[in-house]
Amino acid sequence: ILQFVYASRCGMLETELLALVPDLSWRELSAHFEYLSSHLILKYQLGLLAFSHTQAQEAVFEFCFKDGMDQVLRIRQKLINYFQEKIGPGKACSRAVDELPWLISQTGNKIQLEKCILDLGVFQQICARGRCSELLSYWQIVDWDREKMAEAYFNACKQSETVAGQGDSGLLKVAETYETLGRFLRDLGLLPQALPALQRALEIRETALDPDDPLVGRSLHQLACLHAQWGKLSTAETLHRHALEICQTTLGPEHPLVARELDALAVLYQKMEKVVVLLVALVVEVVAVVAVEVVVVVAVLVVPVVVVAGVVAVVAEAAGVVVVLVVVIVVIVVVVVVE
């Protein structure tokens, strides 16, 4: 019992211990736990049997693992084999998702870890719990970059779509996976990779559901958020308005999803206003720079003209040739204008 609790990530369920420990009965497990809890070694934590404190955990390692980490790895391999049975096509036990990727990462088996986190059931559960940073840490262990990871998940979604066939219920689950993938990639800043996933989710829902179904509106909302983050504000506005229309028609004007779309549009319009202000400021700056350059050019061209004209005027006045002065000034002005 103590070996399995130590080797696990966050503790063990009683049913898991009964399945893993040979010939262990409920009565024996209850008696063992009563004894260990009274000595402050084990406790219940979120329904799991876990260590009461760090000192107890360290003492169990010294007492139960005489062979050191090799024995720990053997126990963890038993846990891996047990939890792998809880994961399969279309199913992923939450306990298995909690334990299995971590257990495999502790063994250093990159190929097995890659296969585990590429499972779409595992992927969806990890993302649904907001543990995307943990998922990325597993990919770092596998030594994949984000673009390769995004492509692998998208290909897995396409394969699941092929397996699902034409059944609406199966395809709707695939659409859910596409949407989860799109949101995950969007949050990572991989906008070009997120776009086809969100678009495919919308296409499946538009085909399998009514055009005014709230799930279609949700897909439109996710696409709008992507385009807004991408800076394509006019496209985002169109998508948000379409989603708002669906929500108002299907759910009524007082529904929270209507408020969500209105809020998204307000934020979008605020961004648009900021863009306009920036454009105006840019135009003013450009005009100011151009004006300065024009003044400099005029100064460079006109000052020599004035100087030359002054010299000629003195000479002309001295010579009494006023006509020559006028002709020279006209010629110089024409040359400057042409330049």
mmCIF file of C-alpha atoms in Angstrom:
data_model
loop_
_atom_site.group_PDB
_atom_site.id
_atom_site.type_symbol
_atom_site.label_atom_id
_atom_site.label_comp_id
_atom_site.label_asym_id
_atom_site.label_seq_id
_atom_site.Cartn_x
_atom_site.Cartn_y
_atom_site.Cartn_z
ATOM 1 C CA ILE A 1 0.000 0.000 0.000
ATOM 2 C CA LEU A 2 2.684 2.491 1.006
ATOM 3 C CA GLN A 3 4.791 1.680 -2.053
ATOM 4 C CA PHE A 4 1.945 2.492 -4.447
ATOM 5 C CA VAL A 5 1.057 5.685 -2.580
ATOM 6 C CA TYR A 6 4.701 6.791 -2.716
ATOM 7 C CA ALA A 7 5.153 5.951 -6.411
ATOM 8 C CA SER A 8 1.966 7.761 -7.469
ATOM 9 C CA ARG A 9 1.725 11.431 -8.293
ATOM 10 C CA CYS A 10 -0.864 12.611 -5.769
ATOM 11 C CA GLY A 11 -2.099 9.514 -3.925
ATOM 12 C CA MET A 12 -4.273 6.473 -4.588
ATOM 13 C CA LEU A 13 -7.953 5.634 -4.516
ATOM 14 C CA GLU A 14 -9.026 2.713 -2.354
ATOM 15 C CA THR A 15 -10.444 0.915 -5.400
ATOM 16 C CA GLU A 16 -7.110 1.277 -7.180
ATOM 17 C CA LEU A 17 -5.229 -0.251 -4.254
ATOM 18 C CA LEU A 18 -7.692 -3.146 -4.107
ATOM 19 C CA ALA A 19 -7.056 -3.813 -7.804
ATOM 20 C CA LEU A 20 -3.272 -3.516 -7.561
ATOM 21 C CA VAL A 21 -2.427 -5.214 -4.247
ATOM 22 C CA PRO A 22 -2.928 -9.006 -4.455
ATOM 23 C CA ASP A 23 -5.457 -10.538 -2.038
ATOM 24 C CA LEU A 24 -6.188 -7.194 -0.367
ATOM 25 C CA SER A 25 -9.738 -6.939 0.985
ATOM 26 C CA TRP A 26 -11.809 -3.952 2.062
ATOM 27 C CA ARG A 27 -11.551 -5.023 5.698
ATOM 28 C CA GLU A 28 -7.758 -5.259 5.580
ATOM 29 C CA LEU A 29 -7.415 -1.964 3.743
ATOM 30 C CA SER A 30 -9.658 -0.228 6.265
ATOM 31 C CA ALA A 31 -7.650 -1.625 9.178
ATOM 32 C CA HIS A 32 -4.328 -0.637 7.590
ATOM 33 C CA PHE A 33 -5.535 2.877 6.882
ATOM 34 C CA GLU A 34 -6.897 3.275 10.414
ATOM 35 C CA TYR A 35 -3.510 2.331 11.833
ATOM 36 C CA LEU A 36 -1.480 4.513 9.429
ATOM 37 C CA SER A 37 -3.736 7.536 9.837
ATOM 38 C CA SER A 38 -3.613 7.288 13.645
ATOM 39 C CA HIS A 39 0.191 7.449 13.392
ATOM 40 C CA LEU A 40 -0.047 10.477 11.053
ATOM 41 C CA ILE A 41 1.436 8.636 8.088
ATOM 42 C CA LEU A 42 -1.555 8.622 5.711
ATOM 43 C CA LYS A 43 -4.599 10.863 5.359
ATOM 44 C CA TYR A 44 -7.546 11.394 3.030
ATOM 45 C CA GLN A 45 -6.916 14.216 0.581
ATOM 46 C CA LEU A 46 -9.601 14.923 -2.023
ATOM 47 C CA GLY A 47 -10.734 11.305 -1.773
ATOM 48 C CA LEU A 48 -7.212 9.942 -2.188
ATOM 49 C CA LEU A 49 -4.975 8.176 0.293
ATOM 50 C CA ALA A 50 -1.937 10.444 0.554
ATOM 51 C CA PHE A 51 0.918 11.108 2.949
ATOM 52 C CA SER A 52 0.183 13.318 5.916
ATOM 53 C CA HIS A 53 3.484 15.207 5.636
ATOM 54 C CA THR A 54 6.840 15.184 3.855
ATOM 55 C CA GLN A 55 8.671 13.461 6.703
ATOM 56 C CA ALA A 56 6.306 10.482 6.460
ATOM 57 C CA GLN A 57 6.928 10.260 2.716
ATOM 58 C CA GLU A 58 10.700 10.284 3.216
ATOM 59 C CA ALA A 59 10.465 7.647 5.941
ATOM 60 C CA VAL A 60 8.399 5.377 3.683
ATOM 61 C CA PHE A 61 11.046 5.657 0.964
ATOM 62 C CA GLU A 62 13.775 4.608 3.398
ATOM 63 C CA PHE A 63 11.694 1.735 4.793
ATOM 64 C CA CYS A 64 9.934 0.369 1.673
ATOM 65 C CA PHE A 65 12.467 0.929 -1.110
ATOM 66 C CA LYS A 66 15.680 -0.775 -0.076
ATOM 67 C CA ASP A 67 16.786 -0.993 -3.729
ATOM 68 C CA GLY A 68 16.404 2.757 -4.201
ATOM 69 C CA MET A 69 14.940 4.308 -7.346
ATOM 70 C CA ASP A 70 15.062 1.075 -9.346
ATOM 71 C CA GLN A 71 12.368 -0.347 -7.109
ATOM 72 C CA VAL A 72 10.374 2.897 -7.381
ATOM 73 C CA LEU A 73 10.496 2.629 -11.174
ATOM 74 C CA ARG A 74 9.222 -0.958 -11.043
ATOM 75 C CA ILE A 75 6.232 0.101 -8.945
ATOM 76 C CA ARG A 76 5.582 3.034 -11.282
ATOM 77 C CA GLN A 77 5.616 0.695 -14.256
ATOM 78 C CA LYS A 78 2.857 -1.333 -12.573
ATOM 79 C CA LEU A 79 0.869 1.886 -12.142
ATOM 80 C CA ILE A 80 1.471 2.792 -15.795
ATOM 81 C CA ASN A 81 0.158 -0.585 -16.937
ATOM 82 C CA TYR A 82 -2.895 -0.185 -14.702
ATOM 83 C CA PHE A 83 -3.800 3.348 -15.819
ATOM 84 C CA GLN A 84 -3.195 2.614 -19.510
ATOM 85 C CA GLU A 85 -6.170 0.272 -19.377
ATOM 86 C CA LYS A 86 -8.323 3.256 -18.380
ATOM 87 C CA ILE A 87 -7.491 5.140 -21.581
ATOM 88 C CA GLY A 88 -8.708 4.159 -25.019
ATOM 89 C CA PRO A 89 -10.495 5.475 -28.114
ATOM 90 C CA GLY A 90 -13.273 7.771 -26.987
ATOM 91 C CA LYS A 91 -12.547 7.404 -23.278
ATOM 92 C CA ALA A 92 -10.100 8.875 -20.809
ATOM 93 C CA CYS A 93 -10.562 8.340 -17.080
ATOM 94 C CA SER A 94 -9.806 11.525 -15.149
ATOM 95 C CA ARG A 95 -7.601 9.643 -12.694
ATOM 96 C CA ALA A 96 -5.621 8.151 -15.560
ATOM 97 C CA VAL A 97 -5.152 11.620 -17.068
ATOM 98 C CA ASP A 98 -3.891 12.876 -13.703
ATOM 99 C CA GLU A 99 -1.414 10.066 -13.190
ATOM 100 C CA LEU A 100 -0.375 8.457 -16.470
ATOM 101 C CA PRO A 101 1.535 11.265 -18.274
ATOM 102 C CA TRP A 102 3.385 12.155 -15.079
ATOM 103 C CA LEU A 103 4.272 8.535 -14.322
ATOM 104 C CA ILE A 104 5.612 7.993 -17.843
ATOM 105 C CA SER A 105 7.621 11.223 -17.674
ATOM 106 C CA GLN A 106 9.284 9.933 -14.494
ATOM 107 C CA THR A 107 10.454 6.800 -16.311
ATOM 108 C CA GLY A 108 12.057 8.810 -19.135
ATOM 109 C CA ASN A 109 10.292 6.840 -21.897
ATOM 110 C CA LYS A 110 9.824 9.578 -24.525
ATOM 111 C CA ILE A 111 8.104 7.369 -27.106
ATOM 112 C CA GLN A 112 5.525 6.158 -24.598
ATOM 113 C CA LEU A 113 4.981 9.715 -23.312
ATOM 114 C CA GLU A 114 4.494 11.017 -26.860
ATOM 115 C CA LYS A 115 1.847 8.381 -27.546
ATOM 116 C CA CYS A 116 0.091 9.174 -24.265
ATOM 117 C CA ILE A 117 -0.191 12.953 -24.680
ATOM 118 C CA LEU A 118 -1.145 12.602 -28.352
ATOM 119 C CA ASP A 119 -4.266 10.737 -27.255
ATOM 120 C CA LEU A 120 -7.113 13.187 -27.885
ATOM 121 C CA GLY A 121 -8.991 12.115 -24.765
ATOM 122 C CA VAL A 122 -5.972 12.916 -22.609
ATOM 123 C CA PHE A 123 -5.423 16.174 -24.500
ATOM 124 C CA GLN A 124 -9.014 17.325 -24.035
ATOM 125 C CA GLN A 125 -9.118 16.548 -20.328
ATOM 126 C CA ILE A 126 -5.830 18.326 -19.638
ATOM 127 C CA CYS A 127 -6.984 21.420 -21.546
ATOM 128 C CA ALA A 128 -10.429 21.370 -19.914
ATOM 129 C CA ARG A 129 -8.753 21.531 -16.511
ATOM 130 C CA GLY A 130 -6.612 24.502 -17.515
ATOM 131 C CA ARG A 131 -3.350 22.563 -17.243
ATOM 132 C CA CYS A 132 -1.935 23.534 -20.631
ATOM 133 C CA SER A 133 1.428 24.530 -19.155
ATOM 134 C CA GLU A 134 1.780 20.996 -17.800
ATOM 135 C CA LEU A 135 1.021 19.610 -21.261
ATOM 136 C CA LEU A 136 3.699 21.853 -22.775
ATOM 137 C CA SER A 137 6.207 20.626 -20.190
ATOM 138 C CA TYR A 138 5.561 17.061 -21.355
ATOM 139 C CA TRP A 139 6.186 18.112 -24.960
ATOM 140 C CA GLN A 140 9.462 19.678 -23.880
ATOM 141 C CA ILE A 141 10.471 16.303 -22.437
ATOM 142 C CA VAL A 142 9.592 14.685 -25.779
ATOM 143 C CA ASP A 143 11.662 17.460 -27.427
ATOM 144 C CA TRP A 144 9.052 18.593 -29.962
ATOM 145 C CA ASP A 145 8.627 22.224 -30.984
ATOM 146 C CA ARG A 146 5.180 23.832 -30.938
ATOM 147 C CA GLU A 147 4.649 23.773 -34.708
ATOM 148 C CA LYS A 148 5.331 20.036 -34.888
ATOM 149 C CA MET A 149 3.034 19.467 -31.909
ATOM 150 C CA ALA A 150 0.237 21.506 -33.548
ATOM 151 C CA GLU A 151 0.511 19.525 -36.784
ATOM 152 C CA ALA A 152 0.442 16.205 -34.904
ATOM 153 C CA TYR A 153 -2.712 17.137 -32.974
ATOM 154 C CA PHE A 154 -4.451 18.366 -36.136
ATOM 155 C CA ASN A 155 -3.630 15.120 -37.948
ATOM 156 C CA ALA A 156 -4.967 13.160 -34.964
ATOM 157 C CA CYS A 157 -8.216 15.141 -35.178
ATOM 158 C CA LYS A 158 -8.525 14.359 -38.886
ATOM 159 C CA GLN A 159 -8.020 10.659 -38.181
ATOM 160 C CA SER A 160 -10.689 10.716 -35.479
ATOM 161 C CA GLU A 161 -13.032 12.448 -37.928
ATOM 162 C CA THR A 162 -12.480 9.643 -40.432
ATOM 163 C CA VAL A 163 -13.169 7.008 -37.770
ATOM 164 C CA ALA A 164 -16.303 8.826 -36.580
ATOM 165 C CA GLY A 165 -17.829 8.495 -40.046
ATOM 166 C CA GLN A 166 -21.104 10.213 -40.827
ATOM 167 C CA GLY A 167 -22.824 9.856 -37.450
ATOM 168 C CA ASP A 168 -23.808 13.243 -36.069
ATOM 169 C CA SER A 169 -23.004 12.404 -32.441
ATOM 170 C CA GLY A 170 -19.512 11.183 -33.290
ATOM 171 C CA LEU A 171 -18.803 14.155 -35.528
ATOM 172 C CA LEU A 172 -19.977 16.579 -32.857
ATOM 173 C CA LYS A 173 -17.422 15.097 -30.460
ATOM 174 C CA VAL A 174 -14.785 15.583 -33.141
ATOM 175 C CA ALA A 175 -15.914 19.208 -33.542
ATOM 176 C CA GLU A 176 -15.478 19.657 -29.788
ATOM 177 C CA THR A 177 -11.925 18.345 -30.099
ATOM 178 C CA TYR A 178 -11.187 20.646 -33.041
ATOM 179 C CA GLU A 179 -12.429 23.605 -31.010
ATOM 180 C CA THR A 180 -10.337 22.641 -27.982
ATOM 181 C CA LEU A 181 -7.283 22.344 -30.223
ATOM 182 C CA GLY A 182 -7.979 25.700 -31.889
ATOM 183 C CA ARG A 183 -8.325 27.483 -28.554
ATOM 184 C CA PHE A 184 -5.182 25.802 -27.224
ATOM 185 C CA LEU A 185 -3.131 26.872 -30.260
ATOM 186 C CA ARG A 186 -4.634 30.375 -30.191
ATOM 187 C CA ASP A 187 -3.566 30.790 -26.572
ATOM 188 C CA LEU A 188 -0.051 29.740 -27.594
ATOM 189 C CA GLY A 189 -0.018 32.440 -30.281
ATOM 190 C CA LEU A 190 -0.018 29.881 -33.118
ATOM 191 C CA LEU A 191 -2.773 31.723 -34.976
ATOM 192 C CA PRO A 192 -2.217 30.259 -38.491
ATOM 193 C CA GLN A 193 -2.363 26.736 -37.027
ATOM 194 C CA ALA A 194 -5.409 27.532 -34.880
ATOM 195 C CA LEU A 195 -7.482 28.854 -37.800
ATOM 196 C CA PRO A 196 -8.081 25.561 -39.709
ATOM 197 C CA ALA A 197 -9.016 23.747 -36.483
ATOM 198 C CA LEU A 198 -11.643 26.338 -35.508
ATOM 199 C CA GLN A 199 -12.938 26.555 -39.083
ATOM 200 C CA ARG A 200 -13.364 22.782 -39.249
ATOM 201 C CA ALA A 201 -15.258 22.797 -35.943
ATOM 202 C CA LEU A 202 -17.630 25.398 -37.404
ATOM 203 C CA GLU A 203 -18.096 23.443 -40.649
ATOM 204 C CA ILE A 204 -18.972 20.222 -38.816
ATOM 205 C CA ARG A 205 -21.482 21.956 -36.554
ATOM 206 C CA GLU A 206 -23.119 23.829 -39.423
ATOM 207 C CA THR A 207 -23.533 20.500 -41.243
ATOM 208 C CA ALA A 208 -24.721 18.409 -38.290
ATOM 209 C CA LEU A 209 -26.880 21.052 -36.552
ATOM 210 C CA ASP A 210 -29.327 23.816 -37.381
ATOM 211 C CA PRO A 211 -27.707 27.044 -38.616
ATOM 212 C CA ASP A 212 -29.079 28.833 -35.532
ATOM 213 C CA ASP A 213 -27.861 26.278 -32.985
ATOM 214 C CA PRO A 214 -25.958 27.799 -30.028
ATOM 215 C CA LEU A 215 -22.979 25.522 -30.758
ATOM 216 C CA VAL A 216 -22.677 27.165 -34.176
ATOM 217 C CA GLY A 217 -22.718 30.518 -32.406
ATOM 218 C CA ARG A 218 -19.964 29.296 -30.086
ATOM 219 C CA SER A 219 -17.789 28.330 -33.047
ATOM 220 C CA LEU A 220 -18.370 31.748 -34.600
ATOM 221 C CA HIS A 221 -17.386 33.378 -31.307
ATOM 222 C CA GLN A 222 -14.117 31.419 -31.132
ATOM 223 C CA LEU A 223 -13.273 32.310 -34.731
ATOM 224 C CA ALA A 224 -14.064 35.962 -34.051
ATOM 225 C CA CYS A 225 -11.736 35.977 -31.043
ATOM 226 C CA LEU A 226 -8.991 34.465 -33.197
ATOM 227 C CA HIS A 227 -9.353 37.130 -35.899
ATOM 228 C CA ALA A 228 -9.463 39.894 -33.283
ATOM 229 C CA GLN A 229 -6.216 38.600 -31.775
ATOM 230 C CA TRP A 230 -4.784 38.418 -35.296
ATOM 231 C CA GLY A 231 -5.650 42.071 -35.919
ATOM 232 C CA LYS A 232 -8.335 41.326 -38.536
ATOM 233 C CA LEU A 233 -10.893 43.491 -36.792
ATOM 234 C CA SER A 234 -13.480 43.831 -39.575
ATOM 235 C CA THR A 235 -13.672 40.035 -39.992
ATOM 236 C CA ALA A 236 -13.932 39.645 -36.229
ATOM 237 C CA GLU A 237 -16.792 42.151 -36.127
ATOM 238 C CA THR A 238 -18.736 40.253 -38.797
ATOM 239 C CA LEU A 239 -18.328 36.949 -36.953
ATOM 240 C CA HIS A 240 -19.273 38.439 -33.578
ATOM 241 C CA ARG A 241 -22.403 40.002 -35.083
ATOM 242 C CA HIS A 242 -23.401 36.672 -36.614
ATOM 243 C CA ALA A 243 -22.876 34.921 -33.271
ATOM 244 C CA LEU A 244 -24.882 37.650 -31.520
ATOM 245 C CA GLU A 245 -27.752 37.218 -33.958
ATOM 246 C CA ILE A 246 -27.838 33.448 -33.347
ATOM 247 C CA CYS A 247 -27.782 33.871 -29.558
ATOM 248 C CA GLN A 248 -30.535 36.491 -29.593
ATOM 249 C CA THR A 249 -32.730 34.410 -31.892
ATOM 250 C CA THR A 250 -32.255 31.073 -30.135
ATOM 251 C CA LEU A 251 -31.682 31.976 -26.493
ATOM 252 C CA GLY A 252 -33.422 35.322 -26.095
ATOM 253 C CA PRO A 253 -32.077 38.840 -25.497
ATOM 254 C CA GLU A 254 -31.484 38.305 -21.754
ATOM 255 C CA HIS A 255 -29.254 35.229 -22.034
ATOM 256 C CA PRO A 256 -25.663 35.451 -20.678
ATOM 257 C CA LEU A 257 -24.248 34.420 -24.070
ATOM 258 C CA VAL A 258 -25.884 37.486 -25.609
ATOM 259 C CA ALA A 259 -24.126 39.609 -22.990
ATOM 260 C CA ARG A 260 -20.864 37.842 -23.844
ATOM 261 C CA GLU A 261 -21.156 38.738 -27.529
ATOM 262 C CA LEU A 262 -22.091 42.337 -26.734
ATOM 263 C CA ASP A 263 -19.098 42.590 -24.437
ATOM 264 C CA ALA A 264 -16.823 41.138 -27.131
ATOM 265 C CA LEU A 265 -18.144 43.666 -29.650
ATOM 266 C CA ALA A 266 -17.563 46.522 -27.197
ATOM 267 C CA VAL A 267 -13.947 45.439 -26.710
ATOM 268 C CA LEU A 268 -13.558 45.097 -30.469
ATOM 269 C CA TYR A 269 -14.901 48.592 -31.130
ATOM 270 C CA GLN A 270 -12.542 49.941 -28.500
ATOM 271 C CA LYS A 271 -9.653 48.329 -30.381
ATOM 272 C CA MET A 272 -10.932 49.807 -33.645
ATOM 273 C CA GLU A 273 -11.075 53.281 -32.101
ATOM 274 C CA LYS A 274 -7.518 52.916 -30.875
ATOM 275 C CA VAL A 275 -6.436 51.874 -34.359
ATOM 276 C CA VAL A 276 -8.102 54.953 -35.861
ATOM 277 C CA VAL A 277 -6.408 57.207 -33.296
ATOM 278 C CA LEU A 278 -3.055 55.611 -34.087
ATOM 279 C CA LEU A 279 -3.610 56.094 -37.819
ATOM 280 C CA VAL A 280 -4.510 59.758 -37.322
ATOM 281 C CA ALA A 281 -1.437 60.270 -35.156
ATOM 282 C CA LEU A 282 0.693 58.568 -37.798
ATOM 283 C CA VAL A 283 -0.727 60.779 -40.547
ATOM 284 C CA VAL A 284 -0.105 63.913 -38.461
ATOM 285 C CA GLU A 285 3.446 62.776 -37.795
ATOM 286 C CA VAL A 286 4.066 62.091 -41.473
ATOM 287 C CA VAL A 287 2.582 65.450 -42.463
ATOM 288 C CA ALA A 288 4.757 67.200 -39.879
ATOM 289 C CA VAL A 289 7.881 65.458 -41.154
ATOM 290 C CA VAL A 290 7.007 66.297 -44.758
ATOM 291 C CA ALA A 291 6.323 69.920 -43.815
ATOM 292 C CA VAL A 292 9.726 70.221 -42.151
ATOM 293 C CA GLU A 293 11.403 68.705 -45.200
ATOM 294 C CA VAL A 294 9.556 71.140 -47.496
ATOM 295 C CA VAL A 295 10.656 74.107 -45.378
ATOM 296 C CA VAL A 296 14.243 72.888 -45.521
ATOM 297 C CA VAL A 297 14.083 72.429 -49.303
ATOM 298 C CA VAL A 298 12.521 75.843 -49.806
ATOM 299 C CA ALA A 299 15.153 77.406 -47.575
ATOM 300 C CA VAL A 300 17.931 75.680 -49.486
ATOM 301 C CA LEU A 301 16.527 76.796 -52.846
ATOM 302 C CA VAL A 302 15.181 80.260 -52.068
ATOM 303 C CA VAL A 303 18.068 81.656 -49.983
ATOM 304 C CA PRO A 304 20.588 81.325 -52.819
ATOM 305 C CA VAL A 305 18.021 82.889 -55.173
ATOM 306 C CA VAL A 306 17.566 85.891 -52.883
ATOM 307 C CA VAL A 307 21.322 86.322 -52.488
ATOM 308 C CA VAL A 308 21.925 86.134 -56.226
ATOM 309 C CA ALA A 309 19.043 88.503 -56.879
ATOM 310 C CA GLY A 310 20.469 90.981 -54.356
ATOM 311 C CA VAL A 311 23.896 90.918 -55.977
ATOM 312 C CA VAL A 312 22.421 91.367 -59.435
ATOM 313 C CA ALA A 313 20.237 94.219 -58.165
ATOM 314 C CA VAL A 314 23.267 96.086 -56.842
ATOM 315 C CA VAL A 315 25.107 95.610 -60.095
ATOM 316 C CA ALA A 316 22.062 96.547 -62.145
ATOM 317 C CA GLU A 317 21.365 99.646 -60.081
ATOM 318 C CA ALA A 318 24.963 100.636 -60.329
ATOM 319 C CA ALA A 319 24.893 100.154 -64.048
ATOM 320 C CA GLY A 320 21.431 101.597 -64.341
ATOM 321 C CA VAL A 321 20.180 98.540 -66.122
ATOM 322 C CA VAL A 322 16.833 97.857 -64.376
ATOM 323 C CA VAL A 323 15.490 95.724 -67.223
ATOM 324 C CA VAL A 324 18.341 93.265 -66.868
ATOM 325 C CA LEU A 325 17.508 92.849 -63.158
ATOM 326 C CA VAL A 326 13.881 91.983 -63.858
ATOM 327 C CA VAL A 327 14.781 89.479 -66.548
ATOM 328 C CA VAL A 328 17.341 87.728 -64.346
ATOM 329 C CA ILE A 329 14.905 87.414 -61.407
ATOM 330 C CA VAL A 330 12.204 85.958 -63.660
ATOM 331 C CA VAL A 331 14.630 83.414 -65.120
ATOM 332 C CA ILE A 332 15.828 82.309 -61.669
ATOM 333 C CA VAL A 333 12.268 81.911 -60.340
ATOM 334 C CA VAL A 334 11.306 79.822 -63.372
ATOM 335 C CA VAL A 335 14.330 77.561 -62.841
ATOM 336 C CA VAL A 336 13.471 77.065 -59.152
ATOM 337 C CA VAL A 337 9.837 76.238 -59.932
ATOM 338 C CA VAL A 338 10.891 73.725 -62.576
ATOM 339 C CA GLU A 339 13.278 72.045 -60.155
#
